[in-house]
């Protein structure tokens, strides 16, 4: 399953990449979703680079918390950032997530595209409790909302 959204941001690709490639910004960007970030490898004083790992603690349904251990698969400055995770779903199952952020020059700003692909184990969505299945499907459909949260954060604060 996958979802994609693009938005125009009135900031340069360099500025947009610099904010998003600093995972410490994510709780402010993704208010109400990302609770905190825990660096694992890499130097937290620099932007994310290929091979870096970190853990995103995210809010789930009914006051649950998901833990996503991310690995930076690609970090092409000012162009693309791709992260992957084998996430525990709290049911003894795991899913593979890949999120790609793309930054393309457009006029005086950036065309920002956020794409997520999630591979769930066969039959998981059919056998999961309704609230959990709805949460997974809602997550995939939230790419435009997440892209707009990033746009708002960047244009208001940077």
PDB file of C-alpha atoms in Angstrom, residues 18-19 21-25 37-49 52-54:
ATOM      1  CA  UNK A  18      18.029  21.149   6.074  1.00  0.00           C
ATOM      2  CA  UNK A  19      14.944  21.294   8.319  1.00  0.00           C
ATOM      3  CA  UNK A  21      17.009  16.113   7.501  1.00  0.00           C
ATOM      4  CA  UNK A  22      17.404  17.198  11.132  1.00  0.00           C
ATOM      5  CA  UNK A  23      15.254  14.515  12.810  1.00  0.00           C
ATOM      6  CA  UNK A  24      15.272  16.578  16.012  1.00  0.00           C
ATOM      7  CA  UNK A  25      12.794  18.913  14.251  1.00  0.00           C
ATOM      8  CA  UNK A  37      13.179  11.141  18.409  1.00  0.00           C
ATOM      9  CA  UNK A  38      15.979   9.041  19.870  1.00  0.00           C
ATOM     10  CA  UNK A  39      19.248   9.088  17.868  1.00  0.00           C
ATOM     11  CA  UNK A  40      20.928   5.670  17.630  1.00  0.00           C
ATOM     12  CA  UNK A  41      23.826   6.044  15.177  1.00  0.00           C
ATOM     13  CA  UNK A  42      25.199   8.984  13.273  1.00  0.00           C
ATOM     14  CA  UNK A  43      26.124  12.405  14.564  1.00  0.00           C
ATOM     15  CA  UNK A  44      23.015  14.289  15.793  1.00  0.00           C
ATOM     16  CA  UNK A  45      24.859  17.603  15.292  1.00  0.00           C
ATOM     17  CA  UNK A  46      24.740  17.135  11.502  1.00  0.00           C
ATOM     18  CA  UNK A  47      21.987  16.396   8.996  1.00  0.00           C
ATOM     19  CA  UNK A  48      20.935  12.794   8.473  1.00  0.00           C
ATOM     20  CA  UNK A  49      23.225  10.793   6.206  1.00  0.00           C
ATOM     21  CA  UNK A  52      22.190   6.744  10.171  1.00  0.00           C
ATOM     22  CA  UNK A  53      19.592   5.210  12.458  1.00  0.00           C
ATOM     23  CA  UNK A  54      17.113   6.766  14.865  1.00  0.00           C
TER      24      UNK A  54
END
